[in-house]
Each structure stands twice: as C-alpha cells, then as structure tokens.
Coordinates of N, CA and C in Angstrom, one line a residue:
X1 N 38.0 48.4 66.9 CA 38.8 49.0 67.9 C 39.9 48.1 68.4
X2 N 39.9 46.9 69.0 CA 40.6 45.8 68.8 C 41.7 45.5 68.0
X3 N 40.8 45.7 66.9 CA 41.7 45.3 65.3 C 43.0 46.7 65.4
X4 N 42.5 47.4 65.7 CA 43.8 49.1 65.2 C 44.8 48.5 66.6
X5 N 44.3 47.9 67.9 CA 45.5 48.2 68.8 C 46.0 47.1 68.7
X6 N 45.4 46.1 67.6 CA 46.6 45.0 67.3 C 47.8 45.5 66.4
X7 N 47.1 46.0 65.6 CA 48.0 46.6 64.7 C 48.9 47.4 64.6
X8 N 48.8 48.6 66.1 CA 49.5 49.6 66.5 C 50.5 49.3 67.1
X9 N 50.1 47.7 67.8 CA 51.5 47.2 68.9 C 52.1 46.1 67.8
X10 N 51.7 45.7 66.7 CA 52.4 45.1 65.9 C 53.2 46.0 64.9
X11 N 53.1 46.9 65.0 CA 54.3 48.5 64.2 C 55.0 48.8 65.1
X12 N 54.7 48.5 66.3 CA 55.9 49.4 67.7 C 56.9 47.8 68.1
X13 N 57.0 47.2 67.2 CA 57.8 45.8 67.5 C 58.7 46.1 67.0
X14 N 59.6 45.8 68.1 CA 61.4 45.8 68.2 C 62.1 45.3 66.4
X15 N 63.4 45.3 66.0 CA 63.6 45.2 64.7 C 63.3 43.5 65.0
X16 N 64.5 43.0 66.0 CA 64.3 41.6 66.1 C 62.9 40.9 66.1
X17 N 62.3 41.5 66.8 CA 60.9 40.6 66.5 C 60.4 40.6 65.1
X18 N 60.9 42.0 64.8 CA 60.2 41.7 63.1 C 60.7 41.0 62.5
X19 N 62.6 40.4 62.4 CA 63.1 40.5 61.6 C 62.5 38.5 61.5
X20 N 62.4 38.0 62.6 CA 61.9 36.9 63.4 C 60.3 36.6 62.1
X21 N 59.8 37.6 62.8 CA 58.3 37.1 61.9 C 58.3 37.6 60.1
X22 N 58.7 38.1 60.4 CA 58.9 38.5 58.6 C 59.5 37.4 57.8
X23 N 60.5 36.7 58.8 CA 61.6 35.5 58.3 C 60.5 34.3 58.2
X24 N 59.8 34.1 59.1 CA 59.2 33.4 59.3 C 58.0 33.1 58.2
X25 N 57.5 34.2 57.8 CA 56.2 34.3 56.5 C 57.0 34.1 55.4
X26 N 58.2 34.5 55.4 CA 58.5 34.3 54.0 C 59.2 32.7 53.9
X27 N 59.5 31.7 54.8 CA 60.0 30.6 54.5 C 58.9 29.6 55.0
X28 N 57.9 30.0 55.1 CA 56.4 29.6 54.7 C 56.2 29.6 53.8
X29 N 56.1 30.5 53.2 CA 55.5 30.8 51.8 C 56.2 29.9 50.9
X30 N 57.5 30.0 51.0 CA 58.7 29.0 50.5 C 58.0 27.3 50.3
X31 N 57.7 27.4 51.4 CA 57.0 26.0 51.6 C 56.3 25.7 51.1
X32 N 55.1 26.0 51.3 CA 53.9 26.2 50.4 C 54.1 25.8 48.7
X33 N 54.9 27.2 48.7 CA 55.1 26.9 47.1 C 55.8 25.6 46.4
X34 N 56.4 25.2 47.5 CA 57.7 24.1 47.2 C 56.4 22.9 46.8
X35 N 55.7 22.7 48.2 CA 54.5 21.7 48.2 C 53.6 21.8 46.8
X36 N 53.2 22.7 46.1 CA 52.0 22.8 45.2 C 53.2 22.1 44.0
X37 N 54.7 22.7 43.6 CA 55.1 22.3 43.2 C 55.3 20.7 42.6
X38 N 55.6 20.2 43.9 CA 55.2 19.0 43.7 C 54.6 17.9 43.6
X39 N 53.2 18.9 44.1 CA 52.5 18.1 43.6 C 51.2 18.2 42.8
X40 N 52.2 19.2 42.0 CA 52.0 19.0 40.3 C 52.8 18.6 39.7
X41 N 53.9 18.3 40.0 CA 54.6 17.1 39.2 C 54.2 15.9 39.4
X42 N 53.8 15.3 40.6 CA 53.3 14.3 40.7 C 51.8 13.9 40.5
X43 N 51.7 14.6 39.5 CA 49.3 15.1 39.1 C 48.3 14.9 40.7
X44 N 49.5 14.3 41.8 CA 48.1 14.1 43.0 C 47.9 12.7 43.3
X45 N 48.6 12.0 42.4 CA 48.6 10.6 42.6 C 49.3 9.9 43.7
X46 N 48.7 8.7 43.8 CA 49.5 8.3 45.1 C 50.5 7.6 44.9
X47 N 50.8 7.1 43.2 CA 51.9 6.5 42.4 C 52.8 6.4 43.0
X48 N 53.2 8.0 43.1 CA 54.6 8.4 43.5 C 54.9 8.7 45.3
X49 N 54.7 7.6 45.8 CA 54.6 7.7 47.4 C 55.3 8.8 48.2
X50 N 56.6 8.7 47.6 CA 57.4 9.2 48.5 C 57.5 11.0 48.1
X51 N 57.3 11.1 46.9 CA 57.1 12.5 46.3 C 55.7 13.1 47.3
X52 N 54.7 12.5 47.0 CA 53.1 13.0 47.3 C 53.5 13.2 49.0
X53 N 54.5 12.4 49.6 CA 54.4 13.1 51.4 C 55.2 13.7 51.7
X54 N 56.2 14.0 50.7 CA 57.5 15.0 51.3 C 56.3 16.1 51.0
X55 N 55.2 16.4 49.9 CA 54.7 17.6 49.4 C 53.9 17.6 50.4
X56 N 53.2 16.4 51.3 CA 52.1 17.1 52.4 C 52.6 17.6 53.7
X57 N 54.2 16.6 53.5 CA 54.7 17.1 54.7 C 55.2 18.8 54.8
X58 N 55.8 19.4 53.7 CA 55.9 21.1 53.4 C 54.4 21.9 53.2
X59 N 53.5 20.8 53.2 CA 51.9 21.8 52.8 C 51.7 21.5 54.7
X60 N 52.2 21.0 55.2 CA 51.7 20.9 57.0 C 52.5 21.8 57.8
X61 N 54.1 21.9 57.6 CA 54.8 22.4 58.2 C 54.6 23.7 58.2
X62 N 54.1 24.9 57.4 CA 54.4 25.9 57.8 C 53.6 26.6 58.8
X63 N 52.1 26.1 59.3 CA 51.7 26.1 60.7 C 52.1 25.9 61.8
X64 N 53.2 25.1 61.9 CA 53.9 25.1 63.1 C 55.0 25.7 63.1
X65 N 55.7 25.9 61.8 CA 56.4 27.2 61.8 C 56.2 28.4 62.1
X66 N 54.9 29.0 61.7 CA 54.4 30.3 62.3 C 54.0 30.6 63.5
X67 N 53.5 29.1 63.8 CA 53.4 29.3 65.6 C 54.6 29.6 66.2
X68 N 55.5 28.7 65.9 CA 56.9 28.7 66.4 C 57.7 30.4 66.3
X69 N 57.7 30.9 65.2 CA 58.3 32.2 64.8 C 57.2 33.5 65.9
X70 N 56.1 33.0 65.8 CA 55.0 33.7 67.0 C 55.3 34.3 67.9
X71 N 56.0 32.7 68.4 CA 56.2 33.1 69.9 C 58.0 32.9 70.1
X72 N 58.5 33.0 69.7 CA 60.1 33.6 69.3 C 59.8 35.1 69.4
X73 N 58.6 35.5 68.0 CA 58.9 36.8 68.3 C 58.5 37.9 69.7
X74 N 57.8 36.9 69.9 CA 56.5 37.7 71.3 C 57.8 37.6 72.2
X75 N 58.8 36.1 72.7 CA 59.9 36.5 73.6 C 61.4 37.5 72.9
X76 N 61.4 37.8 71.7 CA 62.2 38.9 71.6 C 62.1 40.1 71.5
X77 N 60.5 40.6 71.5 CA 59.8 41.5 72.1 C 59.9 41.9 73.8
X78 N 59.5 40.7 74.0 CA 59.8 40.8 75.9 C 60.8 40.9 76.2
X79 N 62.4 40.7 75.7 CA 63.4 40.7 76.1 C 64.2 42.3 75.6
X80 N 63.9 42.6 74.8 CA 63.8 44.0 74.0 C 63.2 45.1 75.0
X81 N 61.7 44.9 75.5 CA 61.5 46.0 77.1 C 61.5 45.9 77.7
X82 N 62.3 44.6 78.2 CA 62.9 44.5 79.5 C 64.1 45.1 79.5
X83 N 64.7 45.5 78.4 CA 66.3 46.0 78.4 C 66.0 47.7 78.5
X84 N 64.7 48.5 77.8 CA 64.9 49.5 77.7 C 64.4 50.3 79.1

C-alpha cells in the first residue's frame, strides 16, 4: 500500500524534478561504469596507485550524487506547487 503511493506521487512529479533525477541516474551509472572500467585495466592492483583511487573515488561518488539530485528534486517539486 505504501509502495503504490510512492510510486503514484513519484508519476505526478513536475517535468523539472524528473528531468533532475533522471539526469541524476543516468550520470551515476556513467560513473559506475567509468569505475569497473578502470579497474579492469588496472586488474585491482594497488600497483597503479593513482589509477585504483580515481576508480574508488567514481565507485563512491555516485551516492552522494543521488542523494544530492534527491533533494534538488524534492525542492523543484516544492517550488513547482507552490507556483500552481
């Protein structure tokens, strides 16, 4: 029950909020993929210092990106029914 009226007020979200979190998952995912990339070029070793942390630092960051794009979109939502 919960679950449907999350999902019902997450369909009735303004374009900007979507356009916000949509942007947001997909330059995550960006990340992500950037990170595995690298560190498969680098097999995982610690050899390559500076390669192996730029890769944990893109495998960390997209958590705080999503939080961040969250609540962007939650205040472009609020600012969106406050105008209508």
């Amino acid at each position: 029950m919960v679950f449907r009226d999350i999902v019902r007020r997450m369909l009735c979200m303004s374009d900007a909020a979507w356009y916000i979190f949509i942007r947001c998952i997909q330059l995550s995912c960006v990340m992500l993929f950037c990170s595995f990339l690298l560190l498969l070029s680098c097999g995982g070793s610690m050899m390559q210092r500076a390669q192996y942390m730029t890769a944990m630092a893109l495998y960390e960051g997209p958590q705080g990106l999503l939080l961040g794009g969250l609540i962007l979109s939650v205040f472009a939502e609020e600012l969106q029914s406050r105008r209508r």
